[in-house]
Amino acid sequence: MTGLGPPTILAVFILFCRIGTCLMLMPGFSSPRVPARMRLFLAIAITLVLAPLLIARVQALVETLPPDRLAALIVSEMMIGAMIGILGQLFFMALETLGTMTTMAIGFGPIPGTAIEDSQPQPTMVTLLTMTAVILLFVTGQYWEVLRGLTASYDAMPVARLFSVQVALSRITAVVGDAFLLALRISSPFIIYAVIVNFAIGLTNKLTPQIPVYFISLPFVLAGGLLLLYFTAPEMLHLFIDGFATWLERG
């Protein structure tokens, strides 16, 4: 049984550096709608829950490290936690980016919405997609996979191995490619819709230059885009949460 002494408290703090930093950046947990104090208490609580499983890997190491190496270890653990959180955030950034492109494709982009999952106002359609994706993250139980991934990260990136910028960049590059490919698959119906509709409007405008075809067709383009969203939104969000869950399982 591990006694509650300075080495134990220091080992728990080392665990908190990675776990807390990750949760402060992970989608859902890092929502600006959640007060910062509540996020801090949640990170501390999760660290204390996971500590019995992980403290043996850290305590023996921190007892033998000099102060300069200990400071480097704290910074390294914070960087590893930040990298894991940013990797998860990249999927939602890709969804937000392609969602913005989708709103512009159907003529819905210039209308600002309410800032819910972001600190800055976004188009209403983007807010709807990101907020629903965050809700699905918790409804489908993927937050357990986040905790499982944090626990497994101590096997993939042990505490004794300091943060590597090269490894971090390679992981971020791979996740950026996967995230934007997933978002492109989700938004592909709207891209095809925008190409067909704009080609038809441009052709009509050439045939009848006296009529302001663009302004007349805008309500119909918007109605068609919203109708397409109505039929494709469940499948879009299903594909997104499946892709995010696959990344969480693979690590």
Coordinates of N, CA and C in Angstrom, one line a residue:
M1 N 0.8 -1.2 0.0 CA 0.0 0.0 0.0 C 0.9 1.2 0.0
T2 N 0.6 2.2 -0.8 CA 1.4 3.4 -0.9 C 1.0 4.4 0.1
G3 N 1.9 4.9 0.9 CA 1.6 5.9 1.9 C 1.5 7.3 1.3
L4 N 0.7 8.1 2.0 CA 0.5 9.5 1.5 C 1.6 10.4 2.0
G5 N 2.7 10.5 1.2 CA 3.8 11.3 1.5 C 4.1 12.3 0.4
P6 N 5.2 13.0 0.5 CA 5.6 13.9 -0.6 C 5.9 13.2 -1.9
P7 N 6.5 12.0 -1.9 CA 6.7 11.4 -3.2 C 5.3 11.0 -3.9
T8 N 4.4 10.6 -3.1 CA 3.0 10.2 -3.6 C 2.3 11.5 -4.2
I9 N 2.4 12.6 -3.4 CA 1.7 13.8 -3.9 C 2.4 14.3 -5.1
L10 N 3.7 14.2 -5.2 CA 4.4 14.7 -6.4 C 4.1 13.8 -7.6
A11 N 4.0 12.5 -7.4 CA 3.6 11.6 -8.5 C 2.2 11.9 -9.0
V12 N 1.3 12.1 -8.1 CA -0.1 12.5 -8.5 C -0.1 13.8 -9.3
F13 N 0.7 14.8 -8.8 CA 0.8 16.0 -9.6 C 1.4 15.8 -11.0
I14 N 2.3 14.9 -11.1 CA 2.9 14.6 -12.5 C 1.8 14.0 -13.3
L15 N 0.9 13.1 -12.7 CA -0.2 12.6 -13.5 C -1.2 13.7 -13.9
F16 N -1.4 14.6 -13.0 CA -2.4 15.7 -13.3 C -1.8 16.6 -14.4
C17 N -0.5 16.7 -14.5 CA 0.0 17.5 -15.6 C -0.4 17.0 -17.0
R18 N -0.4 15.7 -17.2 CA -0.8 15.2 -18.5 C -2.4 15.1 -18.6
I19 N -3.0 14.5 -17.6 CA -4.5 14.3 -17.6 C -5.2 15.6 -17.6
G20 N -4.8 16.6 -16.7 CA -5.5 17.8 -16.6 C -5.3 18.7 -17.9
T21 N -4.1 18.7 -18.5 CA -3.9 19.5 -19.7 C -4.7 18.9 -20.8
C22 N -4.7 17.6 -20.9 CA -5.5 16.9 -22.0 C -7.0 17.3 -21.9
L23 N -7.6 17.2 -20.7 CA -9.0 17.5 -20.5 C -9.3 18.9 -20.7
M24 N -8.4 19.8 -20.5 CA -8.6 21.2 -20.7 C -8.7 21.6 -22.2
L25 N -8.2 20.7 -23.1 CA -8.2 20.9 -24.5 C -9.1 19.9 -25.3
M26 N -9.5 18.8 -24.6 CA -10.3 17.8 -25.3 C -11.7 18.3 -25.6
P27 N -12.3 18.0 -26.8 CA -13.7 18.5 -27.0 C -14.7 18.0 -26.0
G28 N -15.6 18.8 -25.7 CA -16.6 18.5 -24.7 C -16.2 18.9 -23.3
F29 N -15.1 18.4 -22.9 CA -14.6 18.8 -21.6 C -14.1 20.2 -21.6
S30 N -13.6 20.7 -22.7 CA -13.0 22.1 -22.8 C -14.0 23.1 -23.3
S31 N -15.3 22.8 -23.3 CA -16.3 23.7 -23.8 C -16.3 25.0 -23.0
P32 N -16.3 26.2 -23.7 CA -16.4 27.5 -23.0 C -17.7 27.6 -22.2
R33 N -18.7 26.8 -22.4 CA -19.9 26.9 -21.7 C -19.8 26.3 -20.3
V34 N -18.7 25.5 -20.1 CA -18.4 24.9 -18.8 C -17.5 25.8 -18.0
P35 N -17.8 26.3 -16.8 CA -16.9 27.2 -16.1 C -15.5 26.6 -15.9
A36 N -14.5 27.5 -15.9 CA -13.1 27.0 -15.8 C -12.9 26.3 -14.4
R37 N -13.5 26.8 -13.4 CA -13.4 26.1 -12.0 C -13.9 24.7 -12.1
M38 N -15.1 24.5 -12.7 CA -15.7 23.2 -12.8 C -14.8 22.3 -13.6
R39 N -14.2 22.8 -14.7 CA -13.3 22.0 -15.5 C -12.0 21.6 -14.7
L40 N -11.5 22.5 -13.9 CA -10.4 22.2 -13.0 C -10.7 21.1 -12.0
F41 N -11.9 21.2 -11.3 CA -12.3 20.2 -10.4 C -12.5 18.9 -11.0
L42 N -13.1 18.9 -12.2 CA -13.3 17.6 -13.0 C -11.9 17.0 -13.3
A43 N -11.0 17.8 -13.7 CA -9.6 17.2 -14.1 C -9.0 16.7 -12.8
I44 N -9.1 17.3 -11.7 CA -8.5 16.8 -10.4 C -9.2 15.5 -10.0
A45 N -10.5 15.5 -10.1 CA -11.3 14.3 -9.8 C -10.9 13.1 -10.6
I46 N -10.8 13.3 -11.9 CA -10.4 12.2 -12.8 C -9.0 11.7 -12.6
T47 N -8.1 12.7 -12.3 CA -6.7 12.3 -11.9 C -6.6 11.4 -10.7
L48 N -7.4 11.8 -9.7 CA -7.4 11.0 -8.4 C -8.0 9.6 -8.7
V49 N -9.0 9.5 -9.6 CA -9.6 8.2 -9.9 C -8.6 7.3 -10.7
L50 N -7.8 7.9 -11.6 CA -6.9 7.1 -12.4 C -5.6 6.9 -11.6
A51 N -5.3 7.7 -10.6 CA -4.0 7.6 -9.9 C -3.7 6.2 -9.4
P52 N -4.6 5.4 -8.8 CA -4.2 4.1 -8.3 C -3.7 3.2 -9.4
L53 N -4.2 3.4 -10.7 CA -3.8 2.5 -11.8 C -2.4 2.9 -12.3
L54 N -2.0 4.2 -12.1 CA -0.9 4.7 -12.8 C 0.3 5.2 -11.9
I55 N 0.0 5.3 -10.7 CA 1.0 6.0 -9.8 C 2.3 5.1 -9.6
A56 N 2.2 3.8 -9.8 CA 3.4 3.0 -9.7 C 4.4 3.2 -10.8
R57 N 3.9 3.7 -11.9 CA 4.8 4.0 -13.1 C 5.5 5.3 -12.9
V58 N 5.0 6.1 -12.0 CA 5.6 7.5 -11.9 C 6.4 7.6 -10.6
Q59 N 5.9 7.0 -9.5 CA 6.5 7.3 -8.2 C 7.9 6.9 -8.1
A60 N 8.2 5.7 -8.6 CA 9.6 5.3 -8.6 C 10.6 6.2 -9.4
L61 N 10.1 6.8 -10.4 CA 10.9 7.6 -11.2 C 11.1 9.0 -10.6
V62 N 10.1 9.6 -10.0 CA 10.2 11.0 -9.5 C 11.0 11.0 -8.2
E63 N 11.1 9.9 -7.5 CA 11.9 9.8 -6.3 C 13.4 9.9 -6.6
T64 N 13.8 9.6 -7.8 CA 15.3 9.5 -8.1 C 15.7 10.7 -9.0
L65 N 14.8 11.6 -9.4 CA 15.2 12.6 -10.3 C 15.6 13.9 -9.6
P66 N 16.7 14.5 -10.1 CA 17.1 15.8 -9.5 C 16.1 16.9 -9.9
P67 N 16.1 18.1 -9.3 CA 15.1 19.1 -9.5 C 15.0 19.6 -11.0
D68 N 16.2 19.7 -11.7 CA 16.1 20.2 -13.0 C 15.5 19.2 -14.0
R69 N 15.8 17.9 -13.7 CA 15.1 16.8 -14.5 C 13.6 16.8 -14.2
L70 N 13.3 17.0 -13.0 CA 11.9 17.0 -12.5 C 11.1 18.1 -13.2
A71 N 11.7 19.3 -13.3 CA 11.0 20.4 -14.0 C 10.8 20.1 -15.5
A72 N 11.8 19.5 -16.1 CA 11.7 19.1 -17.5 C 10.6 18.0 -17.7
L73 N 10.5 17.1 -16.7 CA 9.4 16.1 -16.7 C 8.1 16.7 -16.6
I74 N 7.9 17.7 -15.8 CA 6.6 18.4 -15.7 C 6.2 19.1 -17.0
V75 N 7.1 19.8 -17.6 CA 6.9 20.4 -18.9 C 6.5 19.4 -19.9
S76 N 7.3 18.3 -19.9 CA 7.1 17.2 -20.9 C 5.7 16.6 -20.8
E77 N 5.3 16.4 -19.5 CA 3.9 15.8 -19.3 C 2.8 16.7 -19.8
M78 N 3.0 18.0 -19.5 CA 2.0 19.0 -20.0 C 2.0 19.1 -21.5
M79 N 3.1 19.0 -22.1 CA 3.1 19.0 -23.6 C 2.5 17.7 -24.2
I80 N 2.7 16.6 -23.6 CA 2.1 15.4 -24.1 C 0.5 15.4 -23.9
G81 N 0.1 15.9 -22.7 CA -1.4 16.1 -22.5 C -2.0 17.1 -23.5
A82 N -1.3 18.2 -23.8 CA -1.8 19.2 -24.7 C -1.8 18.6 -26.1
M83 N -0.9 17.7 -26.5 CA -0.9 17.1 -27.8 C -2.1 16.2 -28.0
I84 N -2.4 15.4 -26.9 CA -3.5 14.5 -27.0 C -4.8 15.3 -27.1
G85 N -4.9 16.3 -26.3 CA -6.2 17.1 -26.4 C -6.3 17.8 -27.7
I86 N -5.2 18.3 -28.3 CA -5.3 19.0 -29.6 C -5.6 18.0 -30.7
L87 N -5.1 16.8 -30.6 CA -5.5 15.8 -31.6 C -7.0 15.5 -31.6
G88 N -7.6 15.4 -30.5 CA -9.1 15.3 -30.4 C -9.8 16.5 -31.0
Q89 N -9.2 17.7 -30.6 CA -9.8 19.0 -31.1 C -9.8 19.1 -32.6
L90 N -8.8 18.5 -33.2 CA -8.6 18.6 -34.7 C -9.8 18.1 -35.4
F91 N -10.5 17.0 -34.9 CA -11.6 16.5 -35.6 C -12.8 17.5 -35.6
F92 N -13.0 18.2 -34.5 CA -14.1 19.1 -34.4 C -13.7 20.4 -35.2
M93 N -12.4 20.7 -35.3 CA -12.0 21.9 -36.1 C -12.3 21.6 -37.6
A94 N -12.0 20.3 -38.0 CA -12.3 19.9 -39.4 C -13.8 20.0 -39.6
L95 N -14.6 19.5 -38.7 CA -16.0 19.6 -38.9 C -16.5 21.0 -38.9
E96 N -15.9 21.9 -38.1 CA -16.3 23.3 -38.2 C -15.9 23.9 -39.5
T97 N -14.7 23.6 -40.0 CA -14.3 24.2 -41.2 C -15.1 23.8 -42.4
L98 N -15.4 22.5 -42.5 CA -16.2 22.0 -43.6 C -17.7 22.4 -43.4
G99 N -18.1 22.6 -42.2 CA -19.4 23.1 -41.9 C -19.6 24.5 -42.4
T100 N -18.6 25.3 -42.2 CA -18.6 26.7 -42.7 C -18.6 26.7 -44.2
M101 N -17.9 25.8 -44.9 CA -17.9 25.8 -46.3 C -19.3 25.3 -46.8
T102 N -19.9 24.4 -46.1 CA -21.2 23.9 -46.5 C -22.3 25.0 -46.4
T103 N -22.2 25.8 -45.3 CA -23.2 26.9 -45.2 C -23.0 27.9 -46.3
M104 N -21.8 28.2 -46.7 CA -21.5 29.1 -47.8 C -22.0 28.5 -49.1
A105 N -21.9 27.1 -49.3 CA -22.4 26.5 -50.5 C -23.9 26.6 -50.7
I106 N -24.6 26.6 -49.6 CA -26.1 26.7 -49.7 C -26.6 28.1 -49.5
G107 N -25.7 29.1 -49.4 CA -26.2 30.4 -49.2 C -26.6 30.8 -47.8
F108 N -26.1 30.0 -46.8 CA -26.6 30.3 -45.5 C -25.4 30.9 -44.6
G109 N -24.3 31.1 -45.2 CA -23.1 31.5 -44.5 C -23.1 32.8 -43.9
P110 N -23.5 33.9 -44.5 CA -23.4 35.2 -44.0 C -24.2 35.5 -42.7
I111 N -25.2 34.6 -42.4 CA -26.0 34.8 -41.3 C -25.3 34.3 -40.0
P112 N -25.0 35.3 -39.1 CA -24.3 34.8 -37.9 C -25.2 34.1 -36.9
G113 N -24.6 33.3 -36.1 CA -25.3 32.5 -35.1 C -24.9 32.9 -33.7
T114 N -25.3 32.1 -32.7 CA -24.9 32.3 -31.3 C -23.7 31.4 -31.0
A115 N -22.8 32.0 -30.3 CA -21.6 31.3 -29.8 C -22.0 30.3 -28.7
I116 N -21.9 29.0 -29.0 CA -22.3 28.0 -28.0 C -21.1 27.1 -27.7
E117 N -20.6 26.4 -28.8 CA -19.4 25.6 -28.6 C -18.1 26.3 -28.9
D118 N -18.2 27.6 -29.2 CA -17.0 28.3 -29.5 C -17.1 29.7 -28.9
S119 N -16.0 30.4 -28.7 CA -16.1 31.7 -28.1 C -16.5 32.8 -29.1
Q120 N -16.4 32.5 -30.4 CA -16.7 33.4 -31.4 C -18.0 32.9 -32.1
P121 N -18.9 33.9 -32.5 CA -20.1 33.5 -33.2 C -19.8 32.8 -34.5
Q122 N -20.5 31.7 -34.8 CA -20.4 30.9 -36.0 C -21.7 30.9 -36.7
P123 N -21.7 30.6 -38.0 CA -23.0 30.4 -38.7 C -23.9 29.3 -38.0
T124 N -25.2 29.5 -38.1 CA -26.1 28.7 -37.3 C -25.9 27.2 -37.6
M125 N -25.7 26.9 -38.9 CA -25.5 25.5 -39.3 C -24.3 24.9 -38.6
V126 N -23.2 25.6 -38.6 CA -21.9 25.2 -37.9 C -22.2 24.9 -36.5
T127 N -22.8 25.8 -35.8 CA -23.1 25.7 -34.4 C -24.0 24.4 -34.1
L128 N -25.0 24.2 -35.0 CA -25.8 23.0 -34.9 C -25.0 21.7 -35.0
L129 N -24.1 21.7 -36.0 CA -23.3 20.4 -36.2 C -22.4 20.2 -35.1
T130 N -21.6 21.2 -34.6 CA -20.6 21.0 -33.6 C -21.3 20.7 -32.2
M131 N -22.4 21.4 -31.9 CA -23.1 21.1 -30.7 C -23.6 19.7 -30.6
T132 N -24.2 19.3 -31.7 CA -24.8 17.9 -31.8 C -23.7 16.9 -31.7
A133 N -22.5 17.2 -32.3 CA -21.4 16.2 -32.3 C -20.9 16.1 -30.8
V134 N -20.8 17.2 -30.1 CA -20.4 17.2 -28.7 C -21.4 16.4 -27.9
I135 N -22.7 16.6 -28.1 CA -23.7 15.8 -27.4 C -23.6 14.4 -27.6
L136 N -23.3 14.0 -28.9 CA -23.2 12.6 -29.2 C -21.9 12.0 -28.6
L137 N -20.9 12.8 -28.4 CA -19.7 12.4 -27.7 C -20.0 11.8 -26.3
F138 N -20.9 12.5 -25.6 CA -21.2 12.0 -24.3 C -22.4 11.0 -24.3
V139 N -23.3 11.1 -25.2 CA -24.5 10.2 -25.3 C -24.0 8.8 -25.6
T140 N -23.1 8.7 -26.6 CA -22.6 7.4 -27.0 C -21.5 6.8 -26.1
G141 N -21.1 7.5 -25.1 CA -20.1 7.0 -24.1 C -18.7 7.1 -24.6
Q142 N -18.4 8.0 -25.5 CA -17.0 8.1 -26.0 C -16.1 8.8 -25.0
Y143 N -16.7 9.4 -24.0 CA -15.8 10.0 -23.0 C -15.1 8.9 -22.2
W144 N -15.7 7.7 -22.1 CA -15.0 6.6 -21.5 C -13.7 6.2 -22.3
E145 N -13.9 6.3 -23.6 CA -12.7 6.0 -24.5 C -11.6 7.1 -24.3
V146 N -12.0 8.3 -24.1 CA -11.0 9.3 -23.8 C -10.2 9.0 -22.5
L147 N -10.9 8.5 -21.5 CA -10.2 8.1 -20.3 C -9.4 6.9 -20.5
R148 N -9.9 6.0 -21.3 CA -9.1 4.8 -21.6 C -7.9 5.1 -22.4
G149 N -8.0 6.0 -23.3 CA -6.9 6.5 -24.1 C -5.9 7.2 -23.3
L150 N -6.3 8.0 -22.3 CA -5.3 8.6 -21.4 C -4.6 7.6 -20.6
T151 N -5.2 6.6 -20.1 CA -4.5 5.5 -19.4 C -3.6 4.8 -20.3
A152 N -4.0 4.5 -21.5 CA -3.1 3.7 -22.4 C -2.0 4.6 -22.9
S153 N -2.1 5.9 -22.8 CA -1.0 6.8 -23.3 C 0.3 6.6 -22.5
Y154 N 0.1 6.1 -21.2 CA 1.3 5.9 -20.4 C 2.1 4.7 -20.9
D155 N 1.4 3.8 -21.7 CA 2.2 2.7 -22.3 C 2.8 3.1 -23.6
A156 N 2.1 3.9 -24.4 CA 2.6 4.4 -25.7 C 3.7 5.5 -25.5
M157 N 3.5 6.4 -24.5 CA 4.5 7.4 -24.2 C 4.8 7.4 -22.7
P158 N 5.7 6.6 -22.3 CA 6.0 6.5 -20.9 C 6.5 7.8 -20.3
V159 N 6.4 7.9 -19.0 CA 6.8 9.2 -18.3 C 8.3 9.3 -18.5
A160 N 9.0 8.3 -18.4 CA 10.5 8.4 -18.5 C 11.0 8.9 -19.9
R161 N 10.1 8.8 -20.9 CA 10.5 9.3 -22.2 C 9.9 10.7 -22.4
L162 N 10.8 11.6 -22.5 CA 10.4 13.0 -22.6 C 9.7 13.3 -23.9
F163 N 9.0 14.4 -23.9 CA 8.2 14.8 -25.1 C 9.1 15.0 -26.3
S164 N 8.7 14.4 -27.5 CA 9.4 14.5 -28.7 C 8.6 15.3 -29.7
V165 N 9.2 16.4 -30.2 CA 8.5 17.3 -31.1 C 8.3 16.6 -32.5
Q166 N 9.3 15.8 -32.9 CA 9.1 15.0 -34.1 C 8.0 14.1 -34.1
V167 N 7.9 13.3 -33.0 CA 6.7 12.4 -32.9 C 5.4 13.1 -32.8
A168 N 5.4 14.3 -32.1 CA 4.1 15.0 -32.0 C 3.7 15.6 -33.4
L169 N 4.7 16.1 -34.2 CA 4.3 16.6 -35.5 C 3.8 15.5 -36.4
S170 N 4.4 14.3 -36.3 CA 4.0 13.2 -37.2 C 2.6 12.8 -36.8
R171 N 2.3 12.8 -35.6 CA 0.9 12.4 -35.1 C -0.1 13.4 -35.5
I172 N 0.3 14.7 -35.3 CA -0.7 15.8 -35.7 C -0.9 15.8 -37.2
T173 N 0.1 15.6 -38.0 CA 0.0 15.5 -39.5 C -1.0 14.4 -39.9
A174 N -0.8 13.2 -39.3 CA -1.6 12.1 -39.6 C -3.1 12.3 -39.2
V175 N -3.3 12.9 -38.0 CA -4.7 13.2 -37.6 C -5.3 14.3 -38.4
V176 N -4.6 15.3 -38.8 CA -5.1 16.3 -39.7 C -5.6 15.7 -41.0
G177 N -4.8 14.9 -41.6 CA -5.3 14.2 -42.8 C -6.5 13.4 -42.6
D178 N -6.6 12.6 -41.5 CA -7.7 11.7 -41.3 C -9.0 12.6 -41.0
A179 N -8.8 13.7 -40.2 CA -9.9 14.5 -39.8 C -10.5 15.2 -41.0
F180 N -9.7 15.8 -41.8 CA -10.3 16.6 -42.9 C -10.8 15.6 -44.0
L181 N -10.2 14.4 -44.1 CA -10.8 13.5 -45.1 C -12.2 13.0 -44.6
L182 N -12.3 12.8 -43.3 CA -13.6 12.5 -42.7 C -14.6 13.6 -42.9
A183 N -14.2 14.8 -42.7 CA -15.1 16.0 -42.8 C -15.4 16.2 -44.3
L184 N -14.5 15.9 -45.2 CA -14.8 16.0 -46.6 C -15.8 15.0 -47.1
R185 N -15.7 13.8 -46.5 CA -16.7 12.7 -46.8 C -18.1 13.2 -46.3
I186 N -18.1 13.8 -45.2 CA -19.4 14.2 -44.6 C -20.1 15.3 -45.4
S187 N -19.2 16.3 -45.9 CA -19.8 17.4 -46.6 C -19.9 17.2 -48.1
S188 N -19.5 16.1 -48.6 CA -19.4 15.9 -50.1 C -20.8 16.0 -50.7
P189 N -22.0 15.7 -50.1 CA -23.2 15.9 -50.8 C -23.5 17.4 -51.0
F190 N -23.1 18.3 -50.1 CA -23.3 19.7 -50.3 C -22.3 20.3 -51.3
I191 N -21.1 19.7 -51.4 CA -20.2 20.2 -52.4 C -20.7 19.9 -53.8
I192 N -21.2 18.7 -54.0 CA -21.8 18.3 -55.3 C -23.0 19.2 -55.5
Y193 N -23.8 19.4 -54.5 CA -25.0 20.2 -54.7 C -24.7 21.6 -55.1
A194 N -23.6 22.2 -54.5 CA -23.2 23.6 -54.8 C -22.7 23.7 -56.2
V195 N -21.9 22.7 -56.7 CA -21.4 22.7 -58.0 C -22.5 22.6 -59.0
I196 N -23.4 21.7 -58.8 CA -24.5 21.6 -59.8 C -25.4 22.8 -59.8
V197 N -25.8 23.3 -58.7 CA -26.7 24.5 -58.6 C -26.0 25.7 -59.2
N198 N -24.8 26.0 -58.8 CA -24.1 27.2 -59.3 C -23.8 27.1 -60.8
F199 N -23.6 25.8 -61.3 CA -23.4 25.7 -62.8 C -24.8 26.0 -63.5
A200 N -25.9 25.5 -62.9 CA -27.2 25.7 -63.5 C -27.5 27.2 -63.5
I201 N -27.2 27.9 -62.3 CA -27.5 29.3 -62.2 C -26.7 30.1 -63.2
G202 N -25.4 29.8 -63.3 CA -24.5 30.5 -64.3 C -25.0 30.3 -65.7
L203 N -25.4 29.1 -66.0 CA -25.9 28.8 -67.4 C -27.2 29.6 -67.7
T204 N -28.0 29.6 -66.7 CA -29.3 30.3 -66.9 C -29.1 31.8 -67.0
N205 N -28.1 32.3 -66.2 CA -27.8 33.8 -66.3 C -27.2 34.2 -67.6
K206 N -26.4 33.3 -68.3 CA -25.9 33.5 -69.6 C -27.0 33.5 -70.6
L207 N -28.0 32.7 -70.5 CA -29.1 32.6 -71.4 C -30.1 33.8 -71.3
T208 N -30.2 34.3 -70.1 CA -31.2 35.4 -69.8 C -30.5 36.5 -69.0
P209 N -29.6 37.2 -69.6 CA -28.8 38.2 -68.9 C -29.7 39.4 -68.3
Q210 N -30.8 39.6 -68.9 CA -31.7 40.7 -68.4 C -32.3 40.4 -67.1
I211 N -32.4 39.1 -66.6 CA -33.1 38.8 -65.4 C -32.0 38.5 -64.3
P212 N -32.1 39.1 -63.1 CA -31.2 38.8 -62.1 C -31.4 37.4 -61.5
V213 N -30.8 36.5 -62.2 CA -31.1 35.1 -61.8 C -30.6 34.7 -60.4
Y214 N -29.4 35.3 -60.1 CA -28.8 34.9 -58.8 C -29.7 35.3 -57.7
F215 N -30.2 36.5 -57.7 CA -31.1 37.0 -56.5 C -32.4 36.3 -56.5
I216 N -32.9 35.9 -57.7 CA -34.2 35.2 -57.7 C -34.0 33.8 -57.2
S217 N -32.9 33.2 -57.5 CA -32.7 31.8 -57.2 C -32.2 31.5 -55.8
L218 N -31.7 32.6 -55.1 CA -31.2 32.4 -53.8 C -32.1 31.7 -52.8
P219 N -33.4 32.1 -52.7 CA -34.3 31.4 -51.8 C -34.5 29.9 -52.1
F220 N -34.5 29.6 -53.4 CA -34.6 28.2 -53.8 C -33.4 27.4 -53.5
V221 N -32.2 28.0 -53.7 CA -30.9 27.3 -53.4 C -30.9 27.0 -51.9
L222 N -31.3 28.0 -51.1 CA -31.3 27.8 -49.6 C -32.2 26.8 -49.2
A223 N -33.4 26.8 -49.8 CA -34.4 25.8 -49.5 C -34.0 24.4 -49.8
G224 N -33.3 24.2 -51.0 CA -32.8 22.9 -51.4 C -31.7 22.5 -50.5
G225 N -30.8 23.4 -50.1 CA -29.7 23.0 -49.2 C -30.3 22.6 -47.8
L226 N -31.3 23.3 -47.3 CA -31.8 22.9 -46.0 C -32.6 21.5 -46.1
L227 N -33.2 21.3 -47.2 CA -33.9 20.0 -47.5 C -32.8 18.9 -47.5
L228 N -31.7 19.1 -48.2 CA -30.6 18.2 -48.2 C -30.0 17.9 -46.8
L229 N -29.9 19.0 -46.0 CA -29.4 18.8 -44.7 C -30.4 18.0 -43.8
Y230 N -31.7 18.1 -44.1 CA -32.7 17.4 -43.3 C -32.6 15.9 -43.6
F231 N -32.3 15.5 -44.8 CA -32.2 14.1 -45.1 C -30.8 13.5 -44.8
T232 N -29.7 14.3 -44.8 CA -28.4 13.8 -44.6 C -27.8 14.0 -43.2
A233 N -28.4 14.9 -42.4 CA -27.8 15.2 -41.1 C -27.6 14.0 -40.2
P234 N -28.5 13.1 -40.1 CA -28.3 11.9 -39.2 C -27.1 11.1 -39.7
E235 N -27.0 10.9 -41.0 CA -25.9 10.1 -41.5 C -24.6 10.8 -41.3
M236 N -24.6 12.1 -41.6 CA -23.4 12.9 -41.4 C -22.8 12.8 -40.0
L237 N -23.7 13.0 -39.0 CA -23.2 12.9 -37.6 C -22.8 11.5 -37.2
H238 N -23.5 10.5 -37.8 CA -23.2 9.1 -37.5 C -21.8 8.8 -38.0
L239 N -21.5 9.3 -39.2 CA -20.1 9.0 -39.8 C -19.1 9.7 -39.0
F240 N -19.4 11.0 -38.5 CA -18.4 11.7 -37.8 C -18.1 11.1 -36.4
I241 N -19.1 10.7 -35.7 CA -18.9 10.1 -34.4 C -18.2 8.8 -34.5
D242 N -18.5 8.0 -35.6 CA -17.8 6.7 -35.8 C -16.3 7.0 -36.1
G243 N -16.0 8.0 -36.9 CA -14.6 8.3 -37.2 C -13.9 8.7 -36.0
F244 N -14.5 9.6 -35.2 CA -13.9 10.0 -33.9 C -13.6 8.8 -33.0
A245 N -14.6 7.9 -32.9 CA -14.5 6.8 -32.0 C -13.4 5.9 -32.5
T246 N -13.2 5.7 -33.8 CA -12.2 4.9 -34.3 C -10.8 5.4 -34.0
W247 N -10.7 6.8 -34.0 CA -9.4 7.4 -33.6 C -9.1 7.2 -32.1
L248 N -10.2 7.3 -31.3 CA -10.0 7.1 -29.9 C -9.5 5.6 -29.6
E249 N -10.1 4.7 -30.3 CA -9.8 3.3 -30.1 C -8.3 3.0 -30.6
R250 N -7.9 3.6 -31.7 CA -6.6 3.3 -32.2 C -5.5 4.1 -31.4
G251 N -5.9 5.2 -30.8 CA -5.0 6.0 -30.1 C -4.2 6.9 -31.0

